[in-house]
XYZ file of C-alpha atoms in Angstrom:
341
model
C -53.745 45.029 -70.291
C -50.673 46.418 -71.631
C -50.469 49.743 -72.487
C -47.112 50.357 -74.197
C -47.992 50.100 -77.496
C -46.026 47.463 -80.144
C -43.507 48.439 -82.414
C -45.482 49.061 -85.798
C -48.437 50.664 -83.464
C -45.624 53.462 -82.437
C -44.144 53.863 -86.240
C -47.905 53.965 -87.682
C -48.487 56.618 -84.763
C -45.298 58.734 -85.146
C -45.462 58.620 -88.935
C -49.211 59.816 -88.890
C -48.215 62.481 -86.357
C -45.455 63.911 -88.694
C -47.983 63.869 -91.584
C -50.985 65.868 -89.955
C -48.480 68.139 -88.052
C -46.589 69.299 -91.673
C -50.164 69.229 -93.921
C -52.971 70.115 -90.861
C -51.679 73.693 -90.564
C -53.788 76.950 -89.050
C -53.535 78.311 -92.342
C -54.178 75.080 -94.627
C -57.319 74.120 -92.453
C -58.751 77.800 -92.722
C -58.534 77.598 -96.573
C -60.403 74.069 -96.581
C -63.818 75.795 -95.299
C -66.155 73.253 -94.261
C -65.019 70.628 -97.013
C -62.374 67.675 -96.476
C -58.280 68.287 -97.599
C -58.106 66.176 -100.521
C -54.332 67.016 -100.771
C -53.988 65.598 -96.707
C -56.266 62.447 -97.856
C -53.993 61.685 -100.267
C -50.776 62.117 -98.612
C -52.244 59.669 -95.698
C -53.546 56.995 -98.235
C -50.453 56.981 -100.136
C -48.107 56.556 -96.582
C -50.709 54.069 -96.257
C -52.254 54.956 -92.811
C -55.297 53.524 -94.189
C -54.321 50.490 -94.924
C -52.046 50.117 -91.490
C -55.223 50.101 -89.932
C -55.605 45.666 -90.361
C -52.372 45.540 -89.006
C -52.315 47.481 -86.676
C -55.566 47.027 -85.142
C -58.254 49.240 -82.807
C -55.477 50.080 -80.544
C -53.266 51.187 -83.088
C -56.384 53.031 -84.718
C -56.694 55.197 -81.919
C -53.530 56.263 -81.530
C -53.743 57.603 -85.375
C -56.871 59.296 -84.552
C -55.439 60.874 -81.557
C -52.713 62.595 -84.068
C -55.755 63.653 -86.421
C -57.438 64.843 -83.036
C -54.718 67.017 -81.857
C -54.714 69.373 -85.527
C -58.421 68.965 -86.176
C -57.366 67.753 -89.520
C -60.530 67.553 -91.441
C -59.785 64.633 -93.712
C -62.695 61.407 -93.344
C -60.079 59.015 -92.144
C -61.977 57.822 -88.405
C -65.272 57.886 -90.740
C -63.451 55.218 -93.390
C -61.665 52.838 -90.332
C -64.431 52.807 -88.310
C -67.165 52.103 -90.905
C -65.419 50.652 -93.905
C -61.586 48.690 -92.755
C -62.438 47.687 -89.403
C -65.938 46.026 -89.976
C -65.256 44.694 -93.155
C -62.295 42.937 -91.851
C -64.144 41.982 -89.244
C -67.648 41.101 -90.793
C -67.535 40.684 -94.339
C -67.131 37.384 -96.323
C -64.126 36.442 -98.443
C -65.231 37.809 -101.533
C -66.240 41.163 -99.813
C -62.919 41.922 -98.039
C -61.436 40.927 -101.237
C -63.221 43.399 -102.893
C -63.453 46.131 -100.475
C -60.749 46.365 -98.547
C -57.771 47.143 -101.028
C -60.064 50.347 -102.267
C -60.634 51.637 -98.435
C -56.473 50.878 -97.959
C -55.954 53.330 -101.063
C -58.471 56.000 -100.182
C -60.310 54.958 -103.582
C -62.935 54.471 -101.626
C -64.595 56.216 -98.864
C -66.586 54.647 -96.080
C -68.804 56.457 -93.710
C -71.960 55.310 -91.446
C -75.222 56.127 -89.812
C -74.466 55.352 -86.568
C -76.072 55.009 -84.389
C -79.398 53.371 -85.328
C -82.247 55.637 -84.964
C -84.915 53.366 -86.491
C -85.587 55.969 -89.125
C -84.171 53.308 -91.689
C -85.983 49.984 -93.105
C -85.302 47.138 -95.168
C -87.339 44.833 -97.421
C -85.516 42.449 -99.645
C -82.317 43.786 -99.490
C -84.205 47.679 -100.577
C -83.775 49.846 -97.896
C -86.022 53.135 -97.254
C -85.507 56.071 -95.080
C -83.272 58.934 -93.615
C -80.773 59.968 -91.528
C -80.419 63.456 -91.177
C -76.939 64.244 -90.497
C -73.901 61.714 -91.675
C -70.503 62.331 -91.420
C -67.982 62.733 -93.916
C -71.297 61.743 -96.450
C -69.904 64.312 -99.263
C -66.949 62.737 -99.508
C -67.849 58.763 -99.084
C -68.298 56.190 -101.846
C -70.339 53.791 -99.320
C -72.111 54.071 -96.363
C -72.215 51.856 -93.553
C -76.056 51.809 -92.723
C -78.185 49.672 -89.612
C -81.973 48.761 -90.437
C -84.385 49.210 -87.683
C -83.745 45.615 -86.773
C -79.625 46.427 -87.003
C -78.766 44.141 -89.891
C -75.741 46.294 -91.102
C -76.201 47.241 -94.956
C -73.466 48.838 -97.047
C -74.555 50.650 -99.704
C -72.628 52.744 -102.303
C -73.778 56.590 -102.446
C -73.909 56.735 -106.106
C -76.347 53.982 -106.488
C -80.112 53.971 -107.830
C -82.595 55.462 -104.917
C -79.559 57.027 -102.800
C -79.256 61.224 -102.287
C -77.958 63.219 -100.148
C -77.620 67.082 -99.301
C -75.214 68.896 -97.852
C -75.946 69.783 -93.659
C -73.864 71.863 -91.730
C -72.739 70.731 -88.635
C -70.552 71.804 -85.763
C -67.520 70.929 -86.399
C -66.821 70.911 -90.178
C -67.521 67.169 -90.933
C -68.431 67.288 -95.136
C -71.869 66.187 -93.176
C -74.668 65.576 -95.094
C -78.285 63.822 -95.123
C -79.004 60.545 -96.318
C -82.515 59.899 -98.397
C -83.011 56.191 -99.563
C -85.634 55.231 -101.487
C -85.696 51.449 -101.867
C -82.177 51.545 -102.650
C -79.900 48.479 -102.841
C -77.877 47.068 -100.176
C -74.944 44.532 -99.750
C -75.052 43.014 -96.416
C -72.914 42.724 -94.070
C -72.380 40.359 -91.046
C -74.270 38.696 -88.796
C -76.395 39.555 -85.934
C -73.910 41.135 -83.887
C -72.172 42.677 -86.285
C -74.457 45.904 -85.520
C -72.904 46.148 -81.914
C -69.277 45.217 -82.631
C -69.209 47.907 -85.058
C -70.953 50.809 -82.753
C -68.766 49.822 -79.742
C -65.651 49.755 -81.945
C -66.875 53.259 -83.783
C -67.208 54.732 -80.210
C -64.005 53.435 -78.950
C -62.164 55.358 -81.938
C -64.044 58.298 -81.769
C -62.835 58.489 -78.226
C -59.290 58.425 -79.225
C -60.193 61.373 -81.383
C -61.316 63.478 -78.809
C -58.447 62.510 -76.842
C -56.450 63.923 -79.466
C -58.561 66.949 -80.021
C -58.923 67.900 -76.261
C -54.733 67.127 -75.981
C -54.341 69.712 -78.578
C -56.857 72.480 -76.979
C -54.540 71.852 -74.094
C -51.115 72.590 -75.492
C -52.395 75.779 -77.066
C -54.060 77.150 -73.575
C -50.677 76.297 -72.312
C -48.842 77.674 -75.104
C -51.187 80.909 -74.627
C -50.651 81.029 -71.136
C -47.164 81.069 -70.818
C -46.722 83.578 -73.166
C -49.447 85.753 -72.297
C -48.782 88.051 -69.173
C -51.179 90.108 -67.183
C -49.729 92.471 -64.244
C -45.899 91.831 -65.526
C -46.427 87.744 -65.246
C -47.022 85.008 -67.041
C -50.780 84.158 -66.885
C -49.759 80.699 -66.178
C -48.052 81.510 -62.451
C -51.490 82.224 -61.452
C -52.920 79.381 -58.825
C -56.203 78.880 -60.644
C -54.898 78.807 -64.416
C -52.414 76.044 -63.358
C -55.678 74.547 -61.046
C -57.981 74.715 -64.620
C -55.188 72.933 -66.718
C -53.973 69.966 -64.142
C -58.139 69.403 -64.326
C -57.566 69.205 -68.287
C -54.691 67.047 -68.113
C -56.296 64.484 -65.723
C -59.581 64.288 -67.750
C -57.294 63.863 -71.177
C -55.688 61.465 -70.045
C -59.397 59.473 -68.520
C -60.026 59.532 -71.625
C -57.189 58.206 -73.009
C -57.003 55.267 -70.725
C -60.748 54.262 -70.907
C -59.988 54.415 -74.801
C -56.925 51.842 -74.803
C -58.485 49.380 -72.499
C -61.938 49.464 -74.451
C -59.649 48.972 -78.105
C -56.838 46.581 -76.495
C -60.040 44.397 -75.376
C -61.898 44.299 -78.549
C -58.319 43.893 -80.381
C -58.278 40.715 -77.911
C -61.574 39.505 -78.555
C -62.410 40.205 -75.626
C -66.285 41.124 -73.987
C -65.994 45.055 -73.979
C -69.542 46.769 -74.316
C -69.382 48.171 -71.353
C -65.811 49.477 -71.867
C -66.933 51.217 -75.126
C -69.829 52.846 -73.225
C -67.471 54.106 -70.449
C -64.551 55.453 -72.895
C -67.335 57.370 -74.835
C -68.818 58.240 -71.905
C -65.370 60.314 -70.462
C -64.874 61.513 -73.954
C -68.319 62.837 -74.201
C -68.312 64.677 -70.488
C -64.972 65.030 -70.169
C -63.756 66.146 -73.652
C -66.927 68.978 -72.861
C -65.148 70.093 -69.951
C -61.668 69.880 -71.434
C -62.263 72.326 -74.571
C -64.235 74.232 -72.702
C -61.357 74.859 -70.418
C -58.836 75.154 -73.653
C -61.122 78.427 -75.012
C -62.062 79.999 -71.348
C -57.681 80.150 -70.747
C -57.903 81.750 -73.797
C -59.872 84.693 -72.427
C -61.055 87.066 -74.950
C -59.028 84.962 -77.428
C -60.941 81.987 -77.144
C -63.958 84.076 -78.575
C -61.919 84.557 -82.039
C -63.779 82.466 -84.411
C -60.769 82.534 -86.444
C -57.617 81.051 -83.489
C -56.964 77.751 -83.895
C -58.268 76.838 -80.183
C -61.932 77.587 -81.142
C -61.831 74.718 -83.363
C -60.993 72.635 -81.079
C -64.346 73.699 -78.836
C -65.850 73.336 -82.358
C -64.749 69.381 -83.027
C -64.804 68.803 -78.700
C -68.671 70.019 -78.546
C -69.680 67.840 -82.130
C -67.747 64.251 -80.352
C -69.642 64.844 -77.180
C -73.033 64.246 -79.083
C -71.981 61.863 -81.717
C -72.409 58.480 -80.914
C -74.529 59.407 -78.044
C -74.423 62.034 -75.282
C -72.949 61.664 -71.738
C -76.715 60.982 -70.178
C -77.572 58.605 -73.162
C -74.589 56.464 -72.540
C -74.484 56.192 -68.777
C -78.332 55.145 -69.226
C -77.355 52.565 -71.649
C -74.083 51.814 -69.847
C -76.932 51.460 -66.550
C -78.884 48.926 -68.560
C -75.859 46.411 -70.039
C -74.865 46.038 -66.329
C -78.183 45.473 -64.739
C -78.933 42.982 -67.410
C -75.213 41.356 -66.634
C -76.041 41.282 -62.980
């Protein structure tokens, strides 16, 4: 594969990075509580990052998300790509992308999904029935992206007859809520393997999150460290500081790499289950180690609810559940390739 990435990939990238550096501040993100920047939503919407997202592809997808990683900028823009733009562009009919897609471009509308499938969720006739007890980015979306018990892929609108949900606090501060449907109506979407195209494209972005999330729990410990000075030197001079952040780097940037090949072959069309499962396997175990790293060079810092690195441990520890957990991949990562074999 080729990993330079093209020309509009780069802009998208650098354009998104100016965006979340000048909006996602310390100061802005402590005022927002638990809830999503509407002012930051906006701003990205309007420079259409959103929107890019079709041209720019999976690829170019995480490379925004790896900007939104590095400031923990708590806007639902990996939720919308990853449930709404990509797999309606991917999976819907005419009419639906039509229909759908200039509203997700615009931030109009606000996708999110309940991935992945539990089985808590059934379907009779289009009425689906069920919960799923922590979504998202549900507070803030207009539809959600949800998989029956047999994976058909539903999308159904949250203010729609049969459809509630409460607010849930989760980890990292998410707008997360729980999904109750009772017989409520959904559109479908796709085909049969629409279900695992979407999950292995959803985990391949959420990986370039975490890159981005785990890069910037990095740059503070070495920001910290090189300013910080213990017995008249810079804590960073110190053999196993330097030793604890070259381990960082190198897992940052597994991550990374497992993330670009996984999106570049799905961009492609490419077979890539098994890359998914490996790129959210690193960022699951790796992005653990990683912001645990970022707080511990903190020292007594890192404990501060209120720096900006413990948010980082906050949004690191929440991405390496979601999706699925280190042991839960590598078990299904086991099975794919016995079953190739």
């Amino acid at each position: 594969m080729d990993f330079h990435p093209t020309e509009e990939q780069a802009a998208a990238a650098g354009l998104a990075a100016r965006i979340f550096g000048d909006l996602a501040t310390h100061e802005r993100l402590g005022a927002a509580g638990t809830g999503s920047d509407a002012e930051l939503w906006k701003a990205l919407t309007t420079a259409g990052m959103t929107a890019a997202v079709e041209e720019v592809g999976l690829l170019g997808l995480v490379l925004l998300l790896e900007e939104q990683g590095r400031t923990t900028a708590q806007v639902p823009y990996a939720a919308t790509c990853a449930y709404g733009i990509l797999p309606v562009a991917a999976h819907g009919s005419a009419e639906q992308r039509a229909r759908l897609l200039p509203a997700l471009g615009t931030g109009e509308a606000v996708a999110t999904g309940v991935f992945p499938a539990r089985g808590r969720i059934t379907s009779e006739d289009g009425r689906l029935t069920g919960t799923a007890p922590a979504v998202p980015w549900l507070r803030d979306a207009t539809h959600v992206l949800v998989p029956d018990a047999d994976r058909a892929l539903w999308l159904v609108r949250t203010d729609a007859p049969g459809v509630s949900a409460s607010p849930v606090e989760t980890t990292a501060p998410w707008s997360a809520g729980r999904l109750t449907l009772t017989g409520a109506e959904g559109e479908r979407l796709g085909g049969a393997d629409a279900y695992e195209a979407t999950l292995a494209a959803a985990r391949t972005a959420f990986a370039g999150l975490q890159a981005g999330v785990c890069a910037g729990s990095l740059a503070r410990a070495v920001e910290y460290t090189s300013t910080r000075e213990q017995f008249g030197r810079p804590l960073s001079t110190n053999q196993a500081v330097l030793l604890r952040a070259a381990d960082a780097h190198m897992d940052i940037e597994a991550i990374r790499v497992t993330a670009y090949e996984a999106a570049w072959r799905i961009d492609q069309g490419l077979p890539a289950r098994e890359h998914a499962l490996t790129a959210a396997w690193w960022a699951s175990e790796a992005g653990k180690r990683v912001v645990h790293a970022g707080q511990h060079l903190h020292g007594g810092m890192g404990a501060d609810l209120d720096h900006p690195v413990h948010r980082h441990f906050l949004w690191g520890r929440q991405l390496d559940a979601y999706l699925g957990c280190g042991s839960e991949l590598l078990a299904e990562l086991g099975a794919v390739l016995a079953q190739e074999g």
